[in-house]
Coordinates of C-alpha atoms and ligand atoms in Angstrom, one line a residue:
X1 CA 13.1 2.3 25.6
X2 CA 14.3 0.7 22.4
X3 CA 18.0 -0.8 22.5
X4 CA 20.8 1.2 20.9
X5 CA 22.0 0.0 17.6
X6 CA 25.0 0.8 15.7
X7 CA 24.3 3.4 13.0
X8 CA 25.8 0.6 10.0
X9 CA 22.8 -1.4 10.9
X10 CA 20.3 0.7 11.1
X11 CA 21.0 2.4 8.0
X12 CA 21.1 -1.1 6.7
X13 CA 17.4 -2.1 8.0
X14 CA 16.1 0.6 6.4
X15 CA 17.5 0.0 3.0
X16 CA 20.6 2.2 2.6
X17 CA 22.4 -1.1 0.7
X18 CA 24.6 -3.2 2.4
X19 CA 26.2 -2.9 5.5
X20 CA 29.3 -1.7 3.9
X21 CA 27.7 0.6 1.5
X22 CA 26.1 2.2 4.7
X23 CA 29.3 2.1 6.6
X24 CA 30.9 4.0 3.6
X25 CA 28.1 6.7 3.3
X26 CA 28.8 7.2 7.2
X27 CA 32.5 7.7 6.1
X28 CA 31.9 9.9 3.4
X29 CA 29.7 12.7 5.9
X30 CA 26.8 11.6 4.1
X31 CA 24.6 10.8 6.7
X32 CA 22.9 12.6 9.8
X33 CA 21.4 11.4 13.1
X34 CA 18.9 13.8 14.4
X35 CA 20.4 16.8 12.5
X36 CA 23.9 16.2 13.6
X37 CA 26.8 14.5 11.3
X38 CA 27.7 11.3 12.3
X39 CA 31.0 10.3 12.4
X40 CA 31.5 6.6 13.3
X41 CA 28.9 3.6 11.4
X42 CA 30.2 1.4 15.0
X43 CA 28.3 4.1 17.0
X44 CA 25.2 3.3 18.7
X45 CA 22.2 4.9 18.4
X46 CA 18.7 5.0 19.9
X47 CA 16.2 4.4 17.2
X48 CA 13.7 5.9 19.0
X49 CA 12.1 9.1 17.4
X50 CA 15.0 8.7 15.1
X51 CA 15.2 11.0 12.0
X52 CA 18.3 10.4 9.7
X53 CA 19.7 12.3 6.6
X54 CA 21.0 10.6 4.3
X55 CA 22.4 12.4 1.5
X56 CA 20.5 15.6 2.0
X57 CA 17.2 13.7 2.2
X58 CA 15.3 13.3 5.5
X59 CA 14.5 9.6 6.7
X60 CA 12.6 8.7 10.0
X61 CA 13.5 5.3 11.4
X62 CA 10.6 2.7 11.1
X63 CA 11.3 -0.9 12.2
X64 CA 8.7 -1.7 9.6
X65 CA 7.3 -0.1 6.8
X66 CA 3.9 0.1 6.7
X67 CA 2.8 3.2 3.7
X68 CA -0.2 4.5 1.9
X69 CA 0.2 4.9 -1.9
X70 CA -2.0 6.2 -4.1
X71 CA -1.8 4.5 -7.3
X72 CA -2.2 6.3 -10.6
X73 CA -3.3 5.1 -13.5
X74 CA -0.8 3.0 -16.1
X75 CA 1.2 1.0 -13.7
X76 CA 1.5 -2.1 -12.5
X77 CA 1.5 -3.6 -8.7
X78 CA 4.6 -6.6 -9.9
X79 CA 8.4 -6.0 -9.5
X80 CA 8.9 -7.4 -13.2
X81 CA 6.0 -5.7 -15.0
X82 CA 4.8 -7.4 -18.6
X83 CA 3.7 -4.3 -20.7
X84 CA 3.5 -0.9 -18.2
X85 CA 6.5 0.3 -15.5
X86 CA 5.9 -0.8 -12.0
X87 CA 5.1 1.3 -9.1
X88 CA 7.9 0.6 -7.4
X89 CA 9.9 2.4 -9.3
X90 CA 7.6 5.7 -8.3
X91 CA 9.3 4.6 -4.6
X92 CA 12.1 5.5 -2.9
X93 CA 14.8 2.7 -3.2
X94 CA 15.0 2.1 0.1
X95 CA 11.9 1.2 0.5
X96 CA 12.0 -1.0 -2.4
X97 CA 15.3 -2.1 -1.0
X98 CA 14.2 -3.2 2.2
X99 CA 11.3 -5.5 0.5
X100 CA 8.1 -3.4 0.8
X101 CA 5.1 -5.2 -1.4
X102 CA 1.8 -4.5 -2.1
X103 CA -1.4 -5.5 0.3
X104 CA -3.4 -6.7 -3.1
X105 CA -2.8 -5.3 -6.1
X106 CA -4.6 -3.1 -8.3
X107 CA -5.3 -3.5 -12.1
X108 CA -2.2 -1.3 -14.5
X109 CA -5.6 1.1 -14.7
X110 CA -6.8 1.2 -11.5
X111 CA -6.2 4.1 -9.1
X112 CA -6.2 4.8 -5.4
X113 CA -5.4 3.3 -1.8
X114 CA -2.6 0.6 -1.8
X115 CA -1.3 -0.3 1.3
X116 CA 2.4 -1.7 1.1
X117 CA 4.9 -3.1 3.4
X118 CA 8.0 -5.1 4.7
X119 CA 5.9 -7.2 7.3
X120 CA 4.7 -10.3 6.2
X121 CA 2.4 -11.1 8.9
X122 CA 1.0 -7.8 8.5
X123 CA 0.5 -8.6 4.6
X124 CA -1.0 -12.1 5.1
X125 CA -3.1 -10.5 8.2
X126 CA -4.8 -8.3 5.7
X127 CA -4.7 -10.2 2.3
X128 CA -6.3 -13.8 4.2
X129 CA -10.2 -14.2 2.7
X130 CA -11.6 -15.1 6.0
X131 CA -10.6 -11.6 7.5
X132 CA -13.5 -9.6 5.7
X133 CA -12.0 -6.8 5.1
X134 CA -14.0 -4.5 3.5
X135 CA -12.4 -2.6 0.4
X136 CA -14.5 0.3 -1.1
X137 CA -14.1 0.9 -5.0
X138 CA -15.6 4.1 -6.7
X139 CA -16.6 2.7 -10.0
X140 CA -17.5 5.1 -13.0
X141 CA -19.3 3.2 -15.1
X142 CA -20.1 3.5 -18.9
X143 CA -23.7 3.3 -18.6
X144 CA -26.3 4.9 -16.4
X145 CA -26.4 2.5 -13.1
X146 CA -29.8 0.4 -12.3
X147 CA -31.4 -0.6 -8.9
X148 CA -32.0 -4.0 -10.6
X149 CA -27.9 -4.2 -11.5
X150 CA -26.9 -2.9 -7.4
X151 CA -30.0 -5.2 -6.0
X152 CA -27.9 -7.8 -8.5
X153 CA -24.7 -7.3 -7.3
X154 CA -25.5 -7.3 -3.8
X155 CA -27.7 -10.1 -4.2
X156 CA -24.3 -12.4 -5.7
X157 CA -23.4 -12.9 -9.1
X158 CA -21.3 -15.4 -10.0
X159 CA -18.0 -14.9 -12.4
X160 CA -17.0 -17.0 -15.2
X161 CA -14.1 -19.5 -13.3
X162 CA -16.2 -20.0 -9.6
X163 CA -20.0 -21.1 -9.2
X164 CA -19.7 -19.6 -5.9
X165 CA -21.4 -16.7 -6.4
X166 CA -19.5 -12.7 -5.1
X167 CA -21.3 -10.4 -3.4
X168 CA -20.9 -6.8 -3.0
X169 CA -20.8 -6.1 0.5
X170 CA -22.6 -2.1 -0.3
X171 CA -23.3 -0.5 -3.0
X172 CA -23.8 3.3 -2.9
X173 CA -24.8 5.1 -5.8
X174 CA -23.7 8.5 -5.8
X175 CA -24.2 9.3 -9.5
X176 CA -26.0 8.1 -12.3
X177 CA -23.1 6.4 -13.8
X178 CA -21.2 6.5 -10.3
X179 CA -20.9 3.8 -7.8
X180 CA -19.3 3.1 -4.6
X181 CA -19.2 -0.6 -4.1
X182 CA -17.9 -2.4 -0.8
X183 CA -16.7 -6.1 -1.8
X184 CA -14.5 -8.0 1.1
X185 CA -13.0 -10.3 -1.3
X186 CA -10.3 -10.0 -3.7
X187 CA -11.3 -12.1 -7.1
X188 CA -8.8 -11.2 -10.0
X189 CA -10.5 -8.1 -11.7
X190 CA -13.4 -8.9 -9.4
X191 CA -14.8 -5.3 -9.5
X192 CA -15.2 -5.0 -13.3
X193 CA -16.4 -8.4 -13.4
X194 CA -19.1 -7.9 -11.1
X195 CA -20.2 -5.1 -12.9
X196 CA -19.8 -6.8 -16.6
X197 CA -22.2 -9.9 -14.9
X198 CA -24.7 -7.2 -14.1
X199 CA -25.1 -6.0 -18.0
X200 CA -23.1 -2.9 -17.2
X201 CA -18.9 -1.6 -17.8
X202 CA -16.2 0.0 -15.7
X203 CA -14.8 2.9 -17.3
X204 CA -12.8 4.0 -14.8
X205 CA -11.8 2.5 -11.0
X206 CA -10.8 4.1 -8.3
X207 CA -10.4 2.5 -4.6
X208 CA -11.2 4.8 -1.8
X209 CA -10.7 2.8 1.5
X210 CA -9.6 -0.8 3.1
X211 CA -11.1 -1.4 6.0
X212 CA -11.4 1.8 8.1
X213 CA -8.4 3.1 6.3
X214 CA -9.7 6.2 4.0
X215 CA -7.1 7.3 1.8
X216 CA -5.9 10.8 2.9
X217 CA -7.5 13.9 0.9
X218 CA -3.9 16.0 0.4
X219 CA -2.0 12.6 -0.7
X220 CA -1.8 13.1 -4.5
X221 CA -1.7 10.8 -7.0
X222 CA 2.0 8.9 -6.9
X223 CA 2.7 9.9 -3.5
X224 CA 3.0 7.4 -0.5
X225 CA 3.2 8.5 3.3
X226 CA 4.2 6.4 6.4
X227 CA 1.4 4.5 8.4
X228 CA 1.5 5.4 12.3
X229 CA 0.8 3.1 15.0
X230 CA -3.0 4.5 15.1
X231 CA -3.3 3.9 11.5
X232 CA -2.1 0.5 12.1
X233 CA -4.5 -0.1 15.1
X234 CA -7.4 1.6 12.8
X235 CA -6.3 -1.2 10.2
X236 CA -6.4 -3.9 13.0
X237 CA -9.9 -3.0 14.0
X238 CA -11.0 -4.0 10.4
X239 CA -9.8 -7.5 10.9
X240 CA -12.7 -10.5 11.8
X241 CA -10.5 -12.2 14.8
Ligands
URA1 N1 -11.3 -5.2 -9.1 C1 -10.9 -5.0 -10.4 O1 -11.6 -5.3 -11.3 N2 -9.8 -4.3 -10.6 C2 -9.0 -3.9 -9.6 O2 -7.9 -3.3 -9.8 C3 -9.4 -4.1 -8.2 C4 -10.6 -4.7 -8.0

């Protein structure tokens, strides 16, 4: 059973503003605990199963964010973006608030599966090369796909700035100018490079799945959900211990 907190600081963990911003929402009715007004930020809660309102808007009570995201085109994974708006801003701010960042990042016109979140061990657990996690990219390419270029990329080619050559992991092609490739590292633009080195172009990119992570079917493009303790133990069996 999880220890009671006062309300001020939970709102505050999970990115309401500061303590006495949250206090003052309390103060002003603004905020629920399990469907019932609260009256007092000094009153201690359970966090357990917790759903607040805040404002009219619905918030269950994570200790830490872990989310899904499904990146569409034109944006960029970095707070302070050079030439296209961030994804963050297509977040809620309290996740933003509270510090969530990307697991890798994709390229401004990449779309798919990002995983994001405010636990830094669980981000360096599954950004760290040696853990092999396996990240599955649906490539549409510009010209018709070869068995010489996939028996070529899974055979290594090596990039312009590292002699050590990068393997794809898989390659499946479902298409003639479609391809899903596994690759379990995470070289800058490493999937369009691969597939430049093998005498062929990425038109479009799409990632599908990290580790056994799939991204959900009914999550649309821009829209994030939370991560459950099964997803997070489906993510951990990904990892090479
Ligand atoms: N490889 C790329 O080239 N771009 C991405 O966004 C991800 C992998």
């Amino acid at each position: 059973m999880a220890k009671p907190i006062t309300l001020e600081k939970i709102l505050f963990s999970q990115g309401f503003g500061t303590r006495r911003y949250c206090s003052d929402l309390v103060f002003a009715e603004l905020v629920k605990v399990n469907g019932v007004l609260a009256e007092y930020p000094e009153e201690k809660i359970s966090p357990e199963s917790l759903v607040l309102s805040v404002d009219g808007k619905d918030w269950e009570f994570h200790e830490k964010a872990y989310i899904a995201f499904n990146k569409p085109s034109g944006y960029e994974c970095s707070h302070k973006t050079s030439h296209h708006p961030s994804i963050y801003g297509l977040l809620p701010q309290p996740l933003v608030e509270r510090g969530i960042q990307c697991v890798g990042r994709l390229d401004y016109d990449t779309t798919g599966l990002i995983l994001m979140s405010d636990d830094g061990q669980f981000i360096h657990k599954m950004t760290t090369p040696k853990k092999n996690i396996g990240k599955i990219y649906q490539i549409t390419s510009a010209e018709v796909i070869t068995t010489k270029q996939i028996d070529h990329l899974l055979g290594g080619v090596v990039l312009d700035d590292d002699p050590a050559p990068c393997f794809a992991k898989a390659c499946e092609k479902l298409d003639d100018r479609v391809l899903a490739m596994t690759i379990v590292e995470g070289r800058y633009h490493q999937v369009k490079r691969m597939m430049a080195a093998v005498g062929n172009h990425v038109a479009a990119l799409h990632r599908t799945t990290i580790g056994q992570y799939v991204m959900p079917t009914d999550l649309a493009e821009g829209e994030w959900r939370w991560l459950y303790p099964d997803d997070i133990t489906q993510l951990s069996k990904s990892i090479d211990s």
